[in-house]
Amino acid sequence: MTTRQRASTSARLRRLILHVVSTIIGVCIVVPIGFGVLGGFKDNGQLSTNPLGLPDPWVPGNYTAILASGVFWRQLGNSTLIAVATVVIVVGASAMAAFVFARFVFRGREFLFTLFAVGLMFPFTVAILPLFILLRSMGLLDNPLGVILPQAAFGLPVTIIVLRSFFRTIPGEVEEAATLDGCGPFAFFWRILLPMARPALATVSVLAVVASWNNFMLPLVVFTDQNWWTLPVGVQAFQGQYADDTARVLAYVVLSMVPALAFYAVAERQLIGGLAGSVKG
Amino acid sequence: MNRSAGTGLRTDDAPAELPSAPPAATRQRGRRARPRLGRLGTIAVFLAPALVLFLLLVIVPILVAAYTSLFKWNGFNLPENFVGVDNFTRAVEDPVFMGDLRRGLILVALSLFVQLPVSLALAMLLNQPIRGRAIYRLVFFAPYVLSEVTTAVLFTLVFSPNRGLSTTVFGWFGAAELGGSVFADPATVLYALFFVISWKYFGFYMILYLAGRQGIPKELTEAATTDGASAWQAFRHVTLPLLGPTIRISVFLSVIGTIQLFDMVWVLTGGGPIRSSETLAVTMFQYGFRRFEVGYASAISIIMFLLSLVFALLYQRYVLRRDTEGALTTRGVQR
């Protein structure tokens, strides 16, 4: 056997092992999700006797009942409203602040920027109690603003940091040219900087949507009125309510996954690019 | 060399180094000329929304938490019963709190020595051209998109004793009776929890490593292989050191994430059985929102905050310093 043949055999073997390992892990990931999707089409009797196989017969009733009930749609609408409002506020406020931090020189700039940067260390968990008391005294419990504003506030640090470093990469000549052409800072920001920063804005928006969509603790404490529940709170409550009806809960879980997966399919590039970009030194 | 943009955004392919980029001297002059723009009014208007939101909804609550942690307080009216650091000494003597710390350390250790290496290995494998690579990546990353709550509810049902999947799967290994009880047994619940966390997050770390790997020029590993290095040697001596920044960040994210772990535990186990899966955040939530011992709960949040902060600062000081500039401190951002 020549060296080259031996090399190609070992390469083929490596590739085979690689496929086997990837497939095993892939199966571990797909099976629970598949169990959910198929389980939603079973009745509870089928789930006890046959948790793994295909439904026999297929029972679409769990899914259709949820889709017809309105509760699911309202929670979907609440999650969407809250996510969109959060993104508009956090990206708007961050872009303005990042513009100042990136392109102005003034006393106290580094102090303020550091203040925001240290905010990366503040999770909801730490502030949730006083935040709850504060929202209560401002009358924002059972009000979507009670979730939107804190989410936007806690999203500021990472958004500002990402946008500021992006804004800094836009050459000073562009700004000088704009100034010579009579652009004030507002016009420069609105008509030149933001359009140029579109990829970065898309990335931070996607990250903010995902964070808002998945937030659980804040809506959990802010909304006692069921009409405001978001999907994560709704899913958990549904499980509590129908604990004995596994098939129905599976259908609800699966339906609540669909919007997230659909969003992922659309925003994949931005999401993965943003994750990769946000940790690269 | 001007490295001022190194706060986190990718710097390699951003248009920072445009061919037209002027030499450093001109750039410096350009920057000094800019204060003409820097009128205070403009600055104030642009900064105000972010600053107001941040001060009111982030800084003030943290300060309030620090203040209320010094009181015995049920969360209503104003705190009056000043107890000093009693809440903190109570925490140190509280077996639940100390258990939270121990469980946190176990989870961190499992993440660092199991989850991250597996993600790294998989990323290295998937970096090679194999058929179906795109599908593998898509599948591995999908759980990251699902919320922790959805994931947790799904796995509650997967591990449900009567109708769950786990009974069947454990049955193949002759341990069907174990299948439904891993979350009900204090001895196994933490490892079951770790399994679900890994299920959700390892794709995230894999994508990080993949991105880091793709930032390493091919020529380097090729050169090593040409010089007679085995695949393992090339990985060990070329790829791994160059992946350093990515790995160090992933460790950081993993530790910080573990300190604040809440959603998954709350939904999967509620901290049970008999508090054997409680985390700091769950304990805080229990005291704050269920038992209305807001003072004690605030003390726990402050401890969580200090743990994160001290870890972050030490990590930044001793580990991350060579990779990132300005993420936590401003050193290096500004000359």
PDB file of N, CA, C and O in Angstrom, chain A residues 173-216:
ATOM      1  N   GLU A 173     -13.266  60.735   6.872  1.00  0.00           N
ATOM      2  CA  GLU A 173     -13.412  61.506   5.621  1.00  0.00           C
ATOM      3  C   GLU A 173     -14.877  61.631   5.217  1.00  0.00           C
ATOM      4  O   GLU A 173     -15.312  62.654   4.701  1.00  0.00           O
ATOM      5  N   VAL A 174     -15.635  60.551   5.453  1.00  0.00           N
ATOM      6  CA  VAL A 174     -17.047  60.575   5.094  1.00  0.00           C
ATOM      7  C   VAL A 174     -17.740  61.703   5.839  1.00  0.00           C
ATOM      8  O   VAL A 174     -18.522  62.473   5.279  1.00  0.00           O
ATOM      9  N   GLU A 175     -17.398  61.788   7.143  1.00  0.00           N
ATOM     10  CA  GLU A 175     -18.026  62.822   7.958  1.00  0.00           C
ATOM     11  C   GLU A 175     -17.565  64.210   7.522  1.00  0.00           C
ATOM     12  O   GLU A 175     -18.371  65.148   7.421  1.00  0.00           O
ATOM     13  N   GLU A 176     -16.265  64.322   7.227  1.00  0.00           N
ATOM     14  CA  GLU A 176     -15.759  65.621   6.799  1.00  0.00           C
ATOM     15  C   GLU A 176     -16.431  66.061   5.500  1.00  0.00           C
ATOM     16  O   GLU A 176     -16.841  67.210   5.357  1.00  0.00           O
ATOM     17  N   ALA A 177     -16.543  65.123   4.570  1.00  0.00           N
ATOM     18  CA  ALA A 177     -17.192  65.441   3.293  1.00  0.00           C
ATOM     19  C   ALA A 177     -18.629  65.883   3.529  1.00  0.00           C
ATOM     20  O   ALA A 177     -19.101  66.876   2.977  1.00  0.00           O
ATOM     21  N   ALA A 178     -19.321  65.158   4.408  1.00  0.00           N
ATOM     22  CA  ALA A 178     -20.714  65.500   4.688  1.00  0.00           C
ATOM     23  C   ALA A 178     -20.802  66.884   5.309  1.00  0.00           C
ATOM     24  O   ALA A 178     -21.679  67.680   4.970  1.00  0.00           O
ATOM     25  N   THR A 179     -19.860  67.165   6.241  1.00  0.00           N
ATOM     26  CA  THR A 179     -19.883  68.472   6.893  1.00  0.00           C
ATOM     27  C   THR A 179     -19.638  69.587   5.878  1.00  0.00           C
ATOM     28  O   THR A 179     -20.310  70.619   5.885  1.00  0.00           O
ATOM     29  N   LEU A 180     -18.683  69.345   4.967  1.00  0.00           N
ATOM     30  CA  LEU A 180     -18.409  70.357   3.945  1.00  0.00           C
ATOM     31  C   LEU A 180     -19.636  70.594   3.070  1.00  0.00           C
ATOM     32  O   LEU A 180     -19.891  71.701   2.632  1.00  0.00           O
ATOM     33  N   ASP A 181     -20.386  69.511   2.834  1.00  0.00           N
ATOM     34  CA  ASP A 181     -21.599  69.648   2.024  1.00  0.00           C
ATOM     35  C   ASP A 181     -22.755  70.222   2.823  1.00  0.00           C
ATOM     36  O   ASP A 181     -23.893  70.227   2.347  1.00  0.00           O
ATOM     37  N   GLY A 182     -22.507  70.612   4.050  1.00  0.00           N
ATOM     38  CA  GLY A 182     -23.541  71.296   4.815  1.00  0.00           C
ATOM     39  C   GLY A 182     -24.371  70.408   5.711  1.00  0.00           C
ATOM     40  O   GLY A 182     -25.451  70.790   6.149  1.00  0.00           O
ATOM     41  N   CYS A 183     -23.872  69.187   6.004  1.00  0.00           N
ATOM     42  CA  CYS A 183     -24.607  68.291   6.898  1.00  0.00           C
ATOM     43  C   CYS A 183     -24.337  68.689   8.352  1.00  0.00           C
ATOM     44  O   CYS A 183     -23.177  68.772   8.761  1.00  0.00           O
ATOM     45  N   GLY A 184     -25.360  68.876   9.136  1.00  0.00           N
ATOM     46  CA  GLY A 184     -25.177  69.010  10.571  1.00  0.00           C
ATOM     47  C   GLY A 184     -25.084  67.625  11.167  1.00  0.00           C
ATOM     48  O   GLY A 184     -25.242  66.626  10.461  1.00  0.00           O
ATOM     49  N   PRO A 185     -24.830  67.526  12.482  1.00  0.00           N
ATOM     50  CA  PRO A 185     -24.729  66.206  13.107  1.00  0.00           C
ATOM     51  C   PRO A 185     -26.007  65.372  12.964  1.00  0.00           C
ATOM     52  O   PRO A 185     -25.933  64.161  12.775  1.00  0.00           O
ATOM     53  N   PHE A 186     -27.159  66.022  13.027  1.00  0.00           N
ATOM     54  CA  PHE A 186     -28.411  65.262  12.912  1.00  0.00           C
ATOM     55  C   PHE A 186     -28.540  64.662  11.516  1.00  0.00           C
ATOM     56  O   PHE A 186     -28.840  63.481  11.350  1.00  0.00           O
ATOM     57  N   ALA A 187     -28.282  65.501  10.520  1.00  0.00           N
ATOM     58  CA  ALA A 187     -28.398  65.016   9.145  1.00  0.00           C
ATOM     59  C   ALA A 187     -27.371  63.929   8.878  1.00  0.00           C
ATOM     60  O   ALA A 187     -27.673  62.918   8.235  1.00  0.00           O
ATOM     61  N   PHE A 188     -26.150  64.116   9.382  1.00  0.00           N
ATOM     62  CA  PHE A 188     -25.123  63.100   9.177  1.00  0.00           C
ATOM     63  C   PHE A 188     -25.564  61.772   9.796  1.00  0.00           C
ATOM     64  O   PHE A 188     -25.478  60.712   9.181  1.00  0.00           O
ATOM     65  N   PHE A 189     -26.053  61.847  11.015  1.00  0.00           N
ATOM     66  CA  PHE A 189     -26.493  60.641  11.719  1.00  0.00           C
ATOM     67  C   PHE A 189     -27.600  59.945  10.943  1.00  0.00           C
ATOM     68  O   PHE A 189     -27.563  58.734  10.699  1.00  0.00           O
ATOM     69  N   TRP A 190     -28.609  60.714  10.546  1.00  0.00           N
ATOM     70  CA  TRP A 190     -29.828  60.131   9.999  1.00  0.00           C
ATOM     71  C   TRP A 190     -29.641  59.704   8.550  1.00  0.00           C
ATOM     72  O   TRP A 190     -30.109  58.651   8.147  1.00  0.00           O
ATOM     73  N   ARG A 191     -28.935  60.532   7.775  1.00  0.00           N
ATOM     74  CA  ARG A 191     -28.902  60.277   6.337  1.00  0.00           C
ATOM     75  C   ARG A 191     -27.669  59.527   5.880  1.00  0.00           C
ATOM     76  O   ARG A 191     -27.646  58.979   4.787  1.00  0.00           O
ATOM     77  N   ILE A 192     -26.635  59.511   6.690  1.00  0.00           N
ATOM     78  CA  ILE A 192     -25.404  58.854   6.234  1.00  0.00           C
ATOM     79  C   ILE A 192     -25.005  57.707   7.151  1.00  0.00           C
ATOM     80  O   ILE A 192     -24.814  56.577   6.722  1.00  0.00           O
ATOM     81  N   LEU A 193     -24.908  57.995   8.458  1.00  0.00           N
ATOM     82  CA  LEU A 193     -24.402  56.976   9.376  1.00  0.00           C
ATOM     83  C   LEU A 193     -25.356  55.766   9.451  1.00  0.00           C
ATOM     84  O   LEU A 193     -24.928  54.623   9.295  1.00  0.00           O
ATOM     85  N   LEU A 194     -26.632  56.008   9.695  1.00  0.00           N
ATOM     86  CA  LEU A 194     -27.555  54.887   9.861  1.00  0.00           C
ATOM     87  C   LEU A 194     -27.651  54.033   8.599  1.00  0.00           C
ATOM     88  O   LEU A 194     -27.562  52.810   8.691  1.00  0.00           O
ATOM     89  N   PRO A 195     -27.810  54.633   7.416  1.00  0.00           N
ATOM     90  CA  PRO A 195     -27.832  53.778   6.220  1.00  0.00           C
ATOM     91  C   PRO A 195     -26.560  52.965   6.055  1.00  0.00           C
ATOM     92  O   PRO A 195     -26.603  51.795   5.681  1.00  0.00           O
ATOM     93  N   MET A 196     -25.407  53.561   6.370  1.00  0.00           N
ATOM     94  CA  MET A 196     -24.155  52.808   6.229  1.00  0.00           C
ATOM     95  C   MET A 196     -24.072  51.672   7.244  1.00  0.00           C
ATOM     96  O   MET A 196     -23.406  50.671   7.015  1.00  0.00           O
ATOM     97  N   ALA A 197     -24.738  51.848   8.374  1.00  0.00           N
ATOM     98  CA  ALA A 197     -24.615  50.865   9.460  1.00  0.00           C
ATOM     99  C   ALA A 197     -25.687  49.780   9.376  1.00  0.00           C
ATOM    100  O   ALA A 197     -25.880  49.046  10.329  1.00  0.00           O
ATOM    101  N   ARG A 198     -26.364  49.685   8.247  1.00  0.00           N
ATOM    102  CA  ARG A 198     -27.497  48.761   8.178  1.00  0.00           C
ATOM    103  C   ARG A 198     -27.170  47.329   8.626  1.00  0.00           C
ATOM    104  O   ARG A 198     -27.941  46.742   9.375  1.00  0.00           O
ATOM    105  N   PRO A 199     -26.025  46.744   8.204  1.00  0.00           N
ATOM    106  CA  PRO A 199     -25.749  45.366   8.649  1.00  0.00           C
ATOM    107  C   PRO A 199     -25.645  45.259  10.162  1.00  0.00           C
ATOM    108  O   PRO A 199     -26.194  44.330  10.773  1.00  0.00           O
ATOM    109  N   ALA A 200     -24.965  46.225  10.775  1.00  0.00           N
ATOM    110  CA  ALA A 200     -24.826  46.177  12.232  1.00  0.00           C
ATOM    111  C   ALA A 200     -26.173  46.378  12.908  1.00  0.00           C
ATOM    112  O   ALA A 200     -26.497  45.710  13.898  1.00  0.00           O
ATOM    113  N   LEU A 201     -27.003  47.270  12.360  1.00  0.00           N
ATOM    114  CA  LEU A 201     -28.327  47.493  12.947  1.00  0.00           C
ATOM    115  C   LEU A 201     -29.169  46.220  12.846  1.00  0.00           C
ATOM    116  O   LEU A 201     -29.887  45.859  13.780  1.00  0.00           O
ATOM    117  N   ALA A 202     -29.058  45.527  11.713  1.00  0.00           N
ATOM    118  CA  ALA A 202     -29.814  44.289  11.545  1.00  0.00           C
ATOM    119  C   ALA A 202     -29.389  43.265  12.596  1.00  0.00           C
ATOM    120  O   ALA A 202     -30.224  42.616  13.233  1.00  0.00           O
ATOM    121  N   THR A 203     -28.079  43.146  12.803  1.00  0.00           N
ATOM    122  CA  THR A 203     -27.601  42.159  13.771  1.00  0.00           C
ATOM    123  C   THR A 203     -28.104  42.462  15.178  1.00  0.00           C
ATOM    124  O   THR A 203     -28.658  41.581  15.847  1.00  0.00           O
ATOM    125  N   VAL A 204     -27.951  43.703  15.614  1.00  0.00           N
ATOM    126  CA  VAL A 204     -28.374  43.997  16.981  1.00  0.00           C
ATOM    127  C   VAL A 204     -29.900  43.878  17.111  1.00  0.00           C
ATOM    128  O   VAL A 204     -30.409  43.480  18.160  1.00  0.00           O
ATOM    129  N   SER A 205     -30.631  44.180  16.033  1.00  0.00           N
ATOM    130  CA  SER A 205     -32.084  44.033  16.098  1.00  0.00           C
ATOM    131  C   SER A 205     -32.477  42.571  16.281  1.00  0.00           C
ATOM    132  O   SER A 205     -33.342  42.244  17.089  1.00  0.00           O
ATOM    133  N   VAL A 206     -31.822  41.701  15.520  1.00  0.00           N
ATOM    134  CA  VAL A 206     -32.150  40.280  15.634  1.00  0.00           C
ATOM    135  C   VAL A 206     -31.853  39.787  17.043  1.00  0.00           C
ATOM    136  O   VAL A 206     -32.668  39.077  17.660  1.00  0.00           O
ATOM    137  N   LEU A 207     -30.692  40.189  17.563  1.00  0.00           N
ATOM    138  CA  LEU A 207     -30.354  39.747  18.926  1.00  0.00           C
ATOM    139  C   LEU A 207     -31.388  40.256  19.923  1.00  0.00           C
ATOM    140  O   LEU A 207     -31.790  39.540  20.842  1.00  0.00           O
ATOM    141  N   ALA A 208     -31.849  41.502  19.735  1.00  0.00           N
ATOM    142  CA  ALA A 208     -32.835  42.059  20.666  1.00  0.00           C
ATOM    143  C   ALA A 208     -34.174  41.339  20.539  1.00  0.00           C
ATOM    144  O   ALA A 208     -34.852  41.103  21.546  1.00  0.00           O
ATOM    145  N   VAL A 209     -34.557  40.981  19.319  1.00  0.00           N
ATOM    146  CA  VAL A 209     -35.808  40.234  19.147  1.00  0.00           C
ATOM    147  C   VAL A 209     -35.733  38.905  19.881  1.00  0.00           C
ATOM    148  O   VAL A 209     -36.650  38.525  20.625  1.00  0.00           O
ATOM    149  N   VAL A 210     -34.620  38.194  19.694  1.00  0.00           N
ATOM    150  CA  VAL A 210     -34.500  36.878  20.330  1.00  0.00           C
ATOM    151  C   VAL A 210     -34.553  37.015  21.845  1.00  0.00           C
ATOM    152  O   VAL A 210     -35.255  36.262  22.537  1.00  0.00           O
ATOM    153  N   ALA A 211     -33.818  38.008  22.373  1.00  0.00           N
ATOM    154  CA  ALA A 211     -33.807  38.190  23.826  1.00  0.00           C
ATOM    155  C   ALA A 211     -35.204  38.503  24.340  1.00  0.00           C
ATOM    156  O   ALA A 211     -35.646  37.950  25.353  1.00  0.00           O
ATOM    157  N   SER A 212     -35.917  39.370  23.636  1.00  0.00           N
ATOM    158  CA  SER A 212     -37.255  39.737  24.077  1.00  0.00           C
ATOM    159  C   SER A 212     -38.200  38.545  23.968  1.00  0.00           C
ATOM    160  O   SER A 212     -38.985  38.264  24.877  1.00  0.00           O
ATOM    161  N   TRP A 213     -38.126  37.849  22.874  1.00  0.00           N
ATOM    162  CA  TRP A 213     -39.017  36.725  22.617  1.00  0.00           C
ATOM    163  C   TRP A 213     -38.881  35.658  23.707  1.00  0.00           C
ATOM    164  O   TRP A 213     -39.855  35.038  24.107  1.00  0.00           O
ATOM    165  N   ASN A 214     -37.636  35.455  24.157  1.00  0.00           N
ATOM    166  CA  ASN A 214     -37.390  34.383  25.118  1.00  0.00           C
ATOM    167  C   ASN A 214     -37.498  34.822  26.564  1.00  0.00           C
ATOM    168  O   ASN A 214     -37.415  33.996  27.465  1.00  0.00           O
ATOM    169  N   ASN A 215     -37.656  36.116  26.800  1.00  0.00           N
ATOM    170  CA  ASN A 215     -37.684  36.583  28.185  1.00  0.00           C
ATOM    171  C   ASN A 215     -38.860  35.946  28.937  1.00  0.00           C
ATOM    172  O   ASN A 215     -39.973  35.862  28.435  1.00  0.00           O
ATOM    173  N   PHE A 216     -38.572  35.525  30.134  1.00  0.00           N
ATOM    174  CA  PHE A 216     -39.596  34.822  30.895  1.00  0.00           C
ATOM    175  C   PHE A 216     -39.824  35.483  32.243  1.00  0.00           C
ATOM    176  O   PHE A 216     -40.955  35.754  32.642  1.00  0.00           O
TER     177      PHE A 216
END
